[in-house]
XYZ file of C-alpha atoms in Angstrom:
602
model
C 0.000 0.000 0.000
C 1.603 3.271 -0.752
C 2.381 6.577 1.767
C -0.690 8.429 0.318
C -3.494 6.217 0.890
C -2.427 4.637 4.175
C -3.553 8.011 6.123
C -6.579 9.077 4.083
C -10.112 7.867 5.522
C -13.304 7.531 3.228
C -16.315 7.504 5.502
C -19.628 8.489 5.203
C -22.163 9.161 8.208
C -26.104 6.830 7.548
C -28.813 7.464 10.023
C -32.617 7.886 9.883
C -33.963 11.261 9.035
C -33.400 14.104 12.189
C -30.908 11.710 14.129
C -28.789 14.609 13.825
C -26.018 13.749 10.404
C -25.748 17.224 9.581
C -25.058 18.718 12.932
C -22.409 15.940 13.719
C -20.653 16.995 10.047
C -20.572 20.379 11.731
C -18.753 19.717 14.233
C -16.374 17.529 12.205
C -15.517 20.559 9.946
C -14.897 23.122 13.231
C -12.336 20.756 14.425
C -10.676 20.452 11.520
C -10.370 24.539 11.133
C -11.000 24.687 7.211
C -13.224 27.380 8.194
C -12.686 31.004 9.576
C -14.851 31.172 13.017
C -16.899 33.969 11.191
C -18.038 31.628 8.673
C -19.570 28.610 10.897
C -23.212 28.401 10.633
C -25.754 25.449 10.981
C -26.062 23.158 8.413
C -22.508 23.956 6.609
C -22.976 21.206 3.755
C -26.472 21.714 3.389
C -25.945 24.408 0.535
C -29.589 24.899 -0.534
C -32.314 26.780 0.988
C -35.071 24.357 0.888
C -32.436 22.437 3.156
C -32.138 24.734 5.451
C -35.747 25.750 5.690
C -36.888 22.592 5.624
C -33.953 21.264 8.295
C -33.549 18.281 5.936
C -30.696 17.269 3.556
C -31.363 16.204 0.343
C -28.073 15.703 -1.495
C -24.872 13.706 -0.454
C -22.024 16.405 0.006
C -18.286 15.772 0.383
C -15.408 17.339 2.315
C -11.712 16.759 2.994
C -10.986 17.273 6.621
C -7.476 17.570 7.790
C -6.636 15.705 11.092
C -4.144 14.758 13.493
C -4.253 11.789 15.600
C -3.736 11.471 19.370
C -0.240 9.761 17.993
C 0.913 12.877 16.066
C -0.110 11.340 12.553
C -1.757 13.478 9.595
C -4.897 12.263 8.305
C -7.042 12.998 5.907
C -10.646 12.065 6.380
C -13.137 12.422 3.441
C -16.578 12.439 5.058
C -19.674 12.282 2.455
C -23.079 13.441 4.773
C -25.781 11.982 3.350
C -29.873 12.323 3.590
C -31.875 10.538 6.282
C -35.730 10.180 4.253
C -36.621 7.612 2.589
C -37.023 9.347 -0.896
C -33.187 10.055 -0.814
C -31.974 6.566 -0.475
C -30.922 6.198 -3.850
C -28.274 9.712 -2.903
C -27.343 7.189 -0.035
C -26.456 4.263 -2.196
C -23.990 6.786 -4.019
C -22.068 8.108 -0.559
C -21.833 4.423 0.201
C -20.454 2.886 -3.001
C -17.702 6.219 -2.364
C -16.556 5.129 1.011
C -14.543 2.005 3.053
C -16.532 2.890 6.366
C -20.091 4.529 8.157
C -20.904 5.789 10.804
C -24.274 4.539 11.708
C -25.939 7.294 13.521
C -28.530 6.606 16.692
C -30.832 9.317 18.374
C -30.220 8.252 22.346
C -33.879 9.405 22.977
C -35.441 7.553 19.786
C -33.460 4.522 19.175
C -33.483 2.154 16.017
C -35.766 3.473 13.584
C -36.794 2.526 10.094
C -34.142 4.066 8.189
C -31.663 3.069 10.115
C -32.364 -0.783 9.268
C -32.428 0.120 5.857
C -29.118 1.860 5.529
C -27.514 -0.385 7.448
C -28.493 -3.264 5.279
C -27.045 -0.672 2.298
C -23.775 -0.657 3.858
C -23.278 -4.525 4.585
C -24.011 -5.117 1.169
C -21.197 -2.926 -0.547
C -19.197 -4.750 2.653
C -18.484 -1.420 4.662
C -17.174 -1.471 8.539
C -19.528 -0.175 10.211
C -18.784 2.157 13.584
C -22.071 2.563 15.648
C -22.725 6.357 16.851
C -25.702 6.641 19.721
C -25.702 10.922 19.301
C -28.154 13.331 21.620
C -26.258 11.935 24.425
C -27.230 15.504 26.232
C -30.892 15.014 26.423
C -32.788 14.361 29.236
C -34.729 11.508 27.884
C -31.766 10.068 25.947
C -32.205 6.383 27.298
C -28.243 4.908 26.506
C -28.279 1.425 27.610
C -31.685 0.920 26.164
C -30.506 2.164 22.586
C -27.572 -0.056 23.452
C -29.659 -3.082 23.591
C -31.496 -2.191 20.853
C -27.531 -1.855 18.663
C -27.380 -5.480 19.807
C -30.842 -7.116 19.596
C -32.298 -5.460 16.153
C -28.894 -4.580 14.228
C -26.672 -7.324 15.345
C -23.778 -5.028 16.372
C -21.431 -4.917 19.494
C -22.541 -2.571 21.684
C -19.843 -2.153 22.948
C -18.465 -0.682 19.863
C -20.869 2.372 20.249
C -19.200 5.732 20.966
C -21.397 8.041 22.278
C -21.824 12.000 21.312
C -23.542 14.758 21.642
C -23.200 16.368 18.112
C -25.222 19.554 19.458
C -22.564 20.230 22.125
C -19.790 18.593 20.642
C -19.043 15.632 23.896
C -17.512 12.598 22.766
C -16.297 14.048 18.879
C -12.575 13.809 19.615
C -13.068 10.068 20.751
C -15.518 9.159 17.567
C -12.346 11.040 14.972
C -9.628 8.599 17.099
C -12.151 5.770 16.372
C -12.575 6.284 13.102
C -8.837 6.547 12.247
C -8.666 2.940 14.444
C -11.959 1.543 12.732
C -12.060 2.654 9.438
C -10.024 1.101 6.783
C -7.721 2.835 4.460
C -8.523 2.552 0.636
C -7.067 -0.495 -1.142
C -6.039 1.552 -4.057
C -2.801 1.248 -6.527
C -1.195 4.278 -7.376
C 1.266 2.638 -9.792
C -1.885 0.956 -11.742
C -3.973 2.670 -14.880
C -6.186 5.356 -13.886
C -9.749 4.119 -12.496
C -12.233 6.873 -11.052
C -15.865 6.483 -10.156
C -18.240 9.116 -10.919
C -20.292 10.104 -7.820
C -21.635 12.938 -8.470
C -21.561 16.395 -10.471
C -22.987 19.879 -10.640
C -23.249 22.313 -13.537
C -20.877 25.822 -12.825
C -22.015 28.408 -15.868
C -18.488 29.709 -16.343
C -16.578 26.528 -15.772
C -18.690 24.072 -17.353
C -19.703 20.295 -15.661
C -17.889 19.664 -12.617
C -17.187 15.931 -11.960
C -16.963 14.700 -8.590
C -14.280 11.368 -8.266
C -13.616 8.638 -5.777
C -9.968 7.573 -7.137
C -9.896 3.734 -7.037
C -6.568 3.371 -9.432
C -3.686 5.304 -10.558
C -3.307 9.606 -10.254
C -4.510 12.299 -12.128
C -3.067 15.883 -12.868
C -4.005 18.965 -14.983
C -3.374 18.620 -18.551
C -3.806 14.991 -18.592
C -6.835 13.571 -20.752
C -9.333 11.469 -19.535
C -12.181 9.196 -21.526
C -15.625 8.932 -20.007
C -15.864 5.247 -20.423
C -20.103 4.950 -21.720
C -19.736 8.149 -23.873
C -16.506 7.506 -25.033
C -15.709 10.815 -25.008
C -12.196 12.131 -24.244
C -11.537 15.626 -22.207
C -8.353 17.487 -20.878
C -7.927 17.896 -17.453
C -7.806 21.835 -16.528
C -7.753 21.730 -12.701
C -7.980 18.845 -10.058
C -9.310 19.295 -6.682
C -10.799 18.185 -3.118
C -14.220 19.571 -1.077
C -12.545 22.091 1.676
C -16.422 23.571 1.640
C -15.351 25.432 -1.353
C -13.255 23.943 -4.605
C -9.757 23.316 -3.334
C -7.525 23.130 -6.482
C -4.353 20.741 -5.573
C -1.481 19.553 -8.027
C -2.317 15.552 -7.716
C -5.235 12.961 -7.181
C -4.738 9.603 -6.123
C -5.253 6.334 -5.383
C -7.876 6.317 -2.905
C -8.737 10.101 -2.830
C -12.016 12.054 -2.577
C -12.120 14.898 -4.969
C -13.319 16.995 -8.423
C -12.354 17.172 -11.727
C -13.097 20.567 -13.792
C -12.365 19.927 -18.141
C -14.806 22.234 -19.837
C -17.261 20.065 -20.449
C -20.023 21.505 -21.923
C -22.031 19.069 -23.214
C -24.271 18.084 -20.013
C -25.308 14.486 -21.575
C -21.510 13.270 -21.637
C -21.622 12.844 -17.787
C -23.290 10.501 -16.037
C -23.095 9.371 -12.258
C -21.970 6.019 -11.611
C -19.934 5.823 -14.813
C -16.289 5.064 -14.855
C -12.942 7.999 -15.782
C -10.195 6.490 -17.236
C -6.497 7.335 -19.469
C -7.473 7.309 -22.947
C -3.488 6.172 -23.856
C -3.664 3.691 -20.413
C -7.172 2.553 -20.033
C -7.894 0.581 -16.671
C -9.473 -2.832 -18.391
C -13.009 -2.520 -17.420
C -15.698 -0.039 -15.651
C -16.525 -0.252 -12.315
C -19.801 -1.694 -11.092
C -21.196 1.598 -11.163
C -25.195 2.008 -8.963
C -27.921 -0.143 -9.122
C -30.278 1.888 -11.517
C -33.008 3.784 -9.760
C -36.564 3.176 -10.816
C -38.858 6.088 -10.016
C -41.975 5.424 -8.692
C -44.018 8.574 -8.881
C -44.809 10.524 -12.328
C -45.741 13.538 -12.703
C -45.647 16.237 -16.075
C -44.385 19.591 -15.776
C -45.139 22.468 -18.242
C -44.158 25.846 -18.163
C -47.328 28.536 -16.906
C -45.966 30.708 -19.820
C -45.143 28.939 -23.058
C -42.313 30.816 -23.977
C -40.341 29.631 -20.967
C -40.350 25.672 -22.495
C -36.496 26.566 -23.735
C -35.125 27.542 -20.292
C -37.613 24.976 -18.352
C -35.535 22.317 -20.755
C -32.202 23.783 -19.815
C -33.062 23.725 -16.294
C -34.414 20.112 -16.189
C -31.040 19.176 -17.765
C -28.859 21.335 -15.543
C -31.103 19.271 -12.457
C -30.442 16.412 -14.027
C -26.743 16.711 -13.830
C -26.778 16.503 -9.895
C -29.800 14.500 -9.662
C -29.428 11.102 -11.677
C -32.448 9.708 -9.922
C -34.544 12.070 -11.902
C -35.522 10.913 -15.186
C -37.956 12.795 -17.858
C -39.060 12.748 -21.395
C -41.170 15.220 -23.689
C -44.825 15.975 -23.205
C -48.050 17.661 -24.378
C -51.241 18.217 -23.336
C -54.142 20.224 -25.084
C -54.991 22.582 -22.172
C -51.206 23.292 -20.838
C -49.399 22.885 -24.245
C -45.029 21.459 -23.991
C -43.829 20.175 -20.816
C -42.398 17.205 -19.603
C -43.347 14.200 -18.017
C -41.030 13.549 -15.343
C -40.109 10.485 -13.029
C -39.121 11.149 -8.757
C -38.700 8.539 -6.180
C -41.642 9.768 -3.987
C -43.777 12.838 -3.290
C -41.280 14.743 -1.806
C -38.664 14.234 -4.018
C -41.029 15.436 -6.523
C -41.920 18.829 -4.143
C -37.746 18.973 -3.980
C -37.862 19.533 -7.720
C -40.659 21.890 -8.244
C -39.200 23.835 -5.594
C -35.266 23.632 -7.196
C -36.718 24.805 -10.862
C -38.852 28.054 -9.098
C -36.088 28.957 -7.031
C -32.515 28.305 -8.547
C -33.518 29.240 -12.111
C -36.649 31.677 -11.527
C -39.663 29.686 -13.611
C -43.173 29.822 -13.150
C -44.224 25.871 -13.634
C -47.338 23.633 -12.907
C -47.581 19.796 -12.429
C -50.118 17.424 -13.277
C -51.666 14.655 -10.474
C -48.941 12.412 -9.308
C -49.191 8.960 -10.415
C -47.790 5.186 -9.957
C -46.772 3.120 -12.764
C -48.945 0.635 -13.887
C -49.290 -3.029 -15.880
C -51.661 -3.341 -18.043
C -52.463 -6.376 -20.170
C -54.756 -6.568 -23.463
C -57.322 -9.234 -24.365
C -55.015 -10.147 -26.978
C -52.438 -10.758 -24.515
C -49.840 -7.775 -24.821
C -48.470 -6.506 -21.630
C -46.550 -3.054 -20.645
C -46.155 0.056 -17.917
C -48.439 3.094 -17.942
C -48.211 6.006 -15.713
C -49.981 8.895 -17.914
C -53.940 8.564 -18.352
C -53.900 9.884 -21.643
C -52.299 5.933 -22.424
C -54.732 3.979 -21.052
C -55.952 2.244 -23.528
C -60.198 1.646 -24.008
C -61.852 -0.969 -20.989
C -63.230 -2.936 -23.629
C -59.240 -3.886 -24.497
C -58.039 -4.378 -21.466
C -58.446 -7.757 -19.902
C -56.661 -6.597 -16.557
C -54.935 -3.609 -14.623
C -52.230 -4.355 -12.443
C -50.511 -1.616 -9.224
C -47.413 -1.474 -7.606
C -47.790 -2.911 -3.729
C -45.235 -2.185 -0.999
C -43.520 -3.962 1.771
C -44.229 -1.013 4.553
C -42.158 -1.475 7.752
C -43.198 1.047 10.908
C -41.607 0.741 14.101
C -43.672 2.706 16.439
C -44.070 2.733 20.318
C -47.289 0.178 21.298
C -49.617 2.695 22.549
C -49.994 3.506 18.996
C -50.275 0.672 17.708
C -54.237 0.459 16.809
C -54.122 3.879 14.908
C -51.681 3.177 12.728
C -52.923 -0.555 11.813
C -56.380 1.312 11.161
C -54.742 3.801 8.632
C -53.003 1.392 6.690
C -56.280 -0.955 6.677
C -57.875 2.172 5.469
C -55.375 2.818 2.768
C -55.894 -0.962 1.911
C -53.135 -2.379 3.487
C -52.901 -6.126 4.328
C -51.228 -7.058 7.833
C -48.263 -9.708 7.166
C -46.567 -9.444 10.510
C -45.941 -7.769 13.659
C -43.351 -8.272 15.716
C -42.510 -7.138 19.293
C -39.049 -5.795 19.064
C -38.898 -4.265 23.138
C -41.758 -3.930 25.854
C -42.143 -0.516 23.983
C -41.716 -1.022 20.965
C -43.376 -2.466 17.796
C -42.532 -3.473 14.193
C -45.733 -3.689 11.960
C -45.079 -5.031 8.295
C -48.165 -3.973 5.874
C -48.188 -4.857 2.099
C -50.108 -1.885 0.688
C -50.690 -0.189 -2.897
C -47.962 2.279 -3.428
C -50.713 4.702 -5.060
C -52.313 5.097 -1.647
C -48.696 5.676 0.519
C -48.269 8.468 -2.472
C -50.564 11.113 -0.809
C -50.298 12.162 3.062
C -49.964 8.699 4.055
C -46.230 9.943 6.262
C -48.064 12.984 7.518
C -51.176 10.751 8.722
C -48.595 8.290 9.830
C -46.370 10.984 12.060
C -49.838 12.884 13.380
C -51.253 9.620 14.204
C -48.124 8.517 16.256
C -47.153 12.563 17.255
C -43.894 12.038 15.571
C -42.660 8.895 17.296
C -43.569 6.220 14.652
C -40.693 5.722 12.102
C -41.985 4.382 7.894
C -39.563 2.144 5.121
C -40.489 0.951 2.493
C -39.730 -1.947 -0.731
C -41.572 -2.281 -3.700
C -42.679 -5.651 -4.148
C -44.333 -6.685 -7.011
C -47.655 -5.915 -8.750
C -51.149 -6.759 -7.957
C -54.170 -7.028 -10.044
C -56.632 -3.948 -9.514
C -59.459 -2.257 -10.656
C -57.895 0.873 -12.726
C -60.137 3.617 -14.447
C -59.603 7.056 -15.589
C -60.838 9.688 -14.284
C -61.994 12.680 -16.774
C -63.162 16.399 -15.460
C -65.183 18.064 -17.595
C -65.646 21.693 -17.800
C -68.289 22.939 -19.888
C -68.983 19.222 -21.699
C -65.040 19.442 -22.756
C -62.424 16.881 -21.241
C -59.448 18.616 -19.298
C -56.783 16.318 -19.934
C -54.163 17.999 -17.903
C -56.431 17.302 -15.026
C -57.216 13.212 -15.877
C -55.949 10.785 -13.496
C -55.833 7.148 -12.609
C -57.506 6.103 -9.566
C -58.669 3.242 -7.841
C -62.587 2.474 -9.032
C -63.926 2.825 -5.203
C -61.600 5.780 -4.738
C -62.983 7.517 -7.949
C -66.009 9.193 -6.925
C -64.818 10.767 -3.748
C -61.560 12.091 -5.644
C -63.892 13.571 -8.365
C -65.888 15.331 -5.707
C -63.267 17.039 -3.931
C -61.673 18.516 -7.728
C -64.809 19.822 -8.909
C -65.350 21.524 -5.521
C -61.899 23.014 -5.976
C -63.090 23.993 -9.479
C -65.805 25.633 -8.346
C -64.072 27.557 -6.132
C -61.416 28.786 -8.257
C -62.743 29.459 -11.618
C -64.354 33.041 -11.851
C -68.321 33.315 -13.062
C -68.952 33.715 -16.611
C -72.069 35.026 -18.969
C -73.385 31.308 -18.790
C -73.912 28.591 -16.570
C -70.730 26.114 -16.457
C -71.004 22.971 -15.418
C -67.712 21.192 -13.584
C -68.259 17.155 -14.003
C -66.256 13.974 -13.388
C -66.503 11.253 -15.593
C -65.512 7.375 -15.948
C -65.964 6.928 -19.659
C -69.231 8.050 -20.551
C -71.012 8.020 -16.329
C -70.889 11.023 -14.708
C -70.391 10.847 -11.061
C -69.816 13.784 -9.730
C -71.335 17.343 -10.711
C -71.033 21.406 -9.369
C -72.146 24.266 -11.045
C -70.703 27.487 -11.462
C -73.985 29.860 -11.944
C -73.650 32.743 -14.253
C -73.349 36.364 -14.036
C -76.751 37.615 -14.321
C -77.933 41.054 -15.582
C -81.484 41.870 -14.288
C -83.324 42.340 -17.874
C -86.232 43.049 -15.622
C -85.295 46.020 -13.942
C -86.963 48.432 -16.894
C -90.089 46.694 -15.696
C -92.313 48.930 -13.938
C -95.571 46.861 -13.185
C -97.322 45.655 -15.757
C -98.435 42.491 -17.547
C -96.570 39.544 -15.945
C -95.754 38.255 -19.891
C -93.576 40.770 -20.651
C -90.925 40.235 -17.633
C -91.343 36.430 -19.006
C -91.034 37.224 -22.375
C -87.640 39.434 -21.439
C -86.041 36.216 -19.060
C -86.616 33.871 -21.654
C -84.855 35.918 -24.445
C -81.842 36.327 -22.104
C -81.896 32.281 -21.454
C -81.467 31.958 -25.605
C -78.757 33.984 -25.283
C -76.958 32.456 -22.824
C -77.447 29.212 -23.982
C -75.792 30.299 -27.358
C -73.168 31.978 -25.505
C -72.650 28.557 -23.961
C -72.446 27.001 -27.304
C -69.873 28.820 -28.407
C -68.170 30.279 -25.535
C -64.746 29.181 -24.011
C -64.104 28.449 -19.846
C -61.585 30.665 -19.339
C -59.296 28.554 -16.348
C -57.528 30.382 -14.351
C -53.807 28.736 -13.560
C -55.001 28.438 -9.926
C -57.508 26.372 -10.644
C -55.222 24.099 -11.959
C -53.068 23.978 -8.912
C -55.849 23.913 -6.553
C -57.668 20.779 -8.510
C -53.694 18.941 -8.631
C -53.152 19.872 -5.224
C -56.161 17.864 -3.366
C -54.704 14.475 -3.196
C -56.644 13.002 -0.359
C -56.526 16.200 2.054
């Protein structure tokens, strides 16, 4: 093993989401003085606003810290923080396929939770060491031998391997950077052999171009080398080489084993992908790395400009997203009422609000998105089978011989007082009980199998009311399940909306079509005619509201008189206005639209 790699450290911290990642990362980075006292704040890798506001982390971020041992030897750590929800997991798989160690994070006070099975599991599987953390040490109701027994009993870890922190107050973070240099091993890397570099991650910088983000696993780099991107074939020149000190650190080498950034004027967005492979173009390594597993969304959506002429920079922006987001996947779109858009895949609802949210803010556009919806198998009477997640594809009833929906494997651990609650929401969201399982006197794992359309909603805010904050929700997706699938059509004035069809559930249909043409109502200003708001399966109406028209009083020049002529004047006016309906156009307000998308089950 050569000098350079026996002292560097690739770690990344894995906990469930608010067990407290971000503020231990903080505490790493004001020990390691890469930062002038002025410029410590909460939350230093958490570089987006939404983060911050929201107190969550949604991408994977990477720093070099410098550090010296209690035996007077320089380190260098390279600590990816990663994000703790469940719609991020995918951003976790990446840290983890970057690193040799991870710290597995425990809240004292709320023990093993959901997540933190689930990323544990990540981490055996790509054969990481794994260093248990029990953090919130300070707390009053931080229960440490009980979270100690719970290391043991549910993950199968020594307890006695836990170090214990407080990463608000900073107790116990000089022991856990001593245990990590002890725990964690060094990279196995070959300086001597060809160039090998995994992708990670990458972000767009207008002046400079794509910025690549590389875990060395082979050989060095330095400026003015080349380097191939092994899928694209595509070769590039190396301008500057770097590490994460916060900022862009430019340095003179990369090696075996290091964390750091590539910058080579690439333009072209498309030529970099994460997960691919950076090799010599003369000295080519002789294959790729194993690269992710490929993410499958699992909630579409289709997002269109509110003005038309922005459809050029919404593309560019979608791209640019794209870049730092692999998980995100999208294709072109139409639709009659909100003309070009795209139709876009996420891994769950709030990786979808994460999105919307990125394109208003970080490029300034005005957009709107259609329903949410689940993928779904349908097969034809003459025995052809494949995926739909747009309504405008489903195909006529008499056709289809059945309608298939993605199920779940649900796991909640919750404390047992709650117990009947939450089994009652997720029989009402038509789960099916397949186990439960007593993991303490307190505490309870419940395993549901449940239609992923239903979880899609405000199934995790029902969940956390329901169990004020204490129950904890993973999930799998199994497999698919035969259902009974129709489309749901909202008619305004006799004319199909498509932007606001959806796929529902039959038994769900009526009360969703309810709730959007109450919304309708609501939002869509009065006209010179009567306009009726209906939902529709096929050709049945089954739900109905009725905007009632502006009305001038014809009758007012009416002073007395013969009863005939006031009738005579009302019943011109209704001609009118039902000509005017005839050939008059619902003006829709783009509120409507967003009120109608926005109802879910709320």
């Amino acid at each position: 093993m050569n000098k350079t790699s026996a002292v560097v450290r690739n770690f990344c911290i894995i906990a469930h989401i608010d067990h407290g990642k971000s503020t231990l990362a903080d505490r790493f980075i004001e020990r390691a003085h890469i930062l002038a006292e002025r410029d410590l704040h909460n939350q230093i890798l958490d570089t987006m606003d939404i983060e911050r506001e929201r107190g969550i982390t949604i991408k994977s971020q990477a720093v070099t810290l410098p550090y010296t041992a209690a035996d007077g030897r320089e380190y260098e750590l390279n600590l990816v923080d990663t994000p703790g929800h469940v719609d991020f997991s995918y951003e976790v798989s990446r840290a983890i396929s970057s690193c040799e160690g991870a710290l597995l994070l425990i809240d004292a006070s709320q023990g093993v939770e959901a997540q933190t099975l689930a990323n544990l599991y990540m981490a055996l599987e790509q054969d990481l060491e794994i260093l248990p953390v029990i953090n919130k040490i300070d707390l009053t109701s931080a229960d440490i031998e009980g979270v100690k027994h719970q290391v043991e009993h549910d993950l199968g870890l020594n307890p006695d391997d836990c170090v214990l922190v407080s990463a608000k107050t900073g107790e116990g973070v000089a022991e856990l950077l001593e245990a990590i240099v002890r725990t964690v091993p060094a990279p196995r890397g070959i300086i001597d052999n060809p160039l090998q570099a995994m992708i990670f991650d990458s972000h767009y910088d207008p002046y400079r171009g794509v910025i690549i983000h590389i875990r060395m696993v082979d050989g060095t780099l330095r400026p003015g080398e080349d380097i191939r991107i092994w899928s694209r074939n595509v070769v590039y020149k190396v301008e500057e080489t770097g590490q994460f000190r916060i900022g862009l650190q430019p340095c003179d080498t990369l090696e075996a084993g290091d964390v750091g950034y590539i910058i080579s004027g690439i333009k072209n967005i498309s030529d970099v992908t994460v997960g691919d492979t950076v090799t010599n173009p003369q000295k080519p390594c002789a294959e790729p790395l194993p690269g992710f597993r490929e993410v499958k969304p699992v909630v579409f959506s289709s997002i269109y400009p509110i003005d038309a002429n922005d459809y050029t920079e919404l593309h560019t922006a979608i791209d640019k997203l794209k870049l730092n987001d692999a998980s995100l996947i999208y294709e072109k779109d139409s639709s009659v009422a909100l003309g070009f858009g795209f139709r876009c895949g996420f891994l769950g609802l709030l990786h979808l609000e994460v999105i919307q949210e990125r394109i208003e803010r970080e490029f300034g556009l005005s957009i709107v998105l259609t329903a949410p919806s689940v993928r779904y198998r349908v097969t034809l009477t003459r025995g052809e089978t494949y995926f739909i997640d747009n309504p405008v594809d489903l195909p006529d009833p008499s056709m289809i011989a059945q309608t298939e929906e993605p199920f779940i494997r649900a796991a909640i651990i919750t404390p047992a007082e709650y117990l009947g609650n939450i089994i009652t929401l997720c029989l009402e969201k038509r789960g099916t009980q397949q186990n439960l399982t007593y993991l303490d006197e307190k505490r309870i794992e419940l395993v549901f199998h449940m239609p992923l359309a239903e979880v899609l909603f405000d199934f995790y805010d029902r969940l956390k009311s329901t169990s004020r904050g204490y129950a904890s929700f993973d999930y799998d997706i199994i497999d698919y399940q035969v259902t009974d699938l129709v489309r749901l059509d909202i008619l305004i004035n006799g004319k199909i909306v498509d932007a606001l069809s959806q796929l529902v559930f039959r038994e769900s249909a009526t009360g969703r079509a309810r709730k959007i043409c109450k919304k309708l109502r609501e939002e869509i200003p009065k006209h010179q005619f009567k306009i009726p708001i209906q939902g529709a399966i096929g050709n049945q109406i089954i739900s109905r509201e009725t905007i009632s028209a502006l009305r001038k009083d014809v009758t007012a020049k009416c002073y007395g008189g013969d009863i005939t002529r006031k009738r005579k004047l009302l019943e011109k006016q209704k001609e009118g206005k039902k000509r005017m309906k005839m050939v008059g156009n619902v003006e829709l307000p783009q509120s409507a639209f967003l009120s109608a998308l926005k109802t879910g089950d709320d």
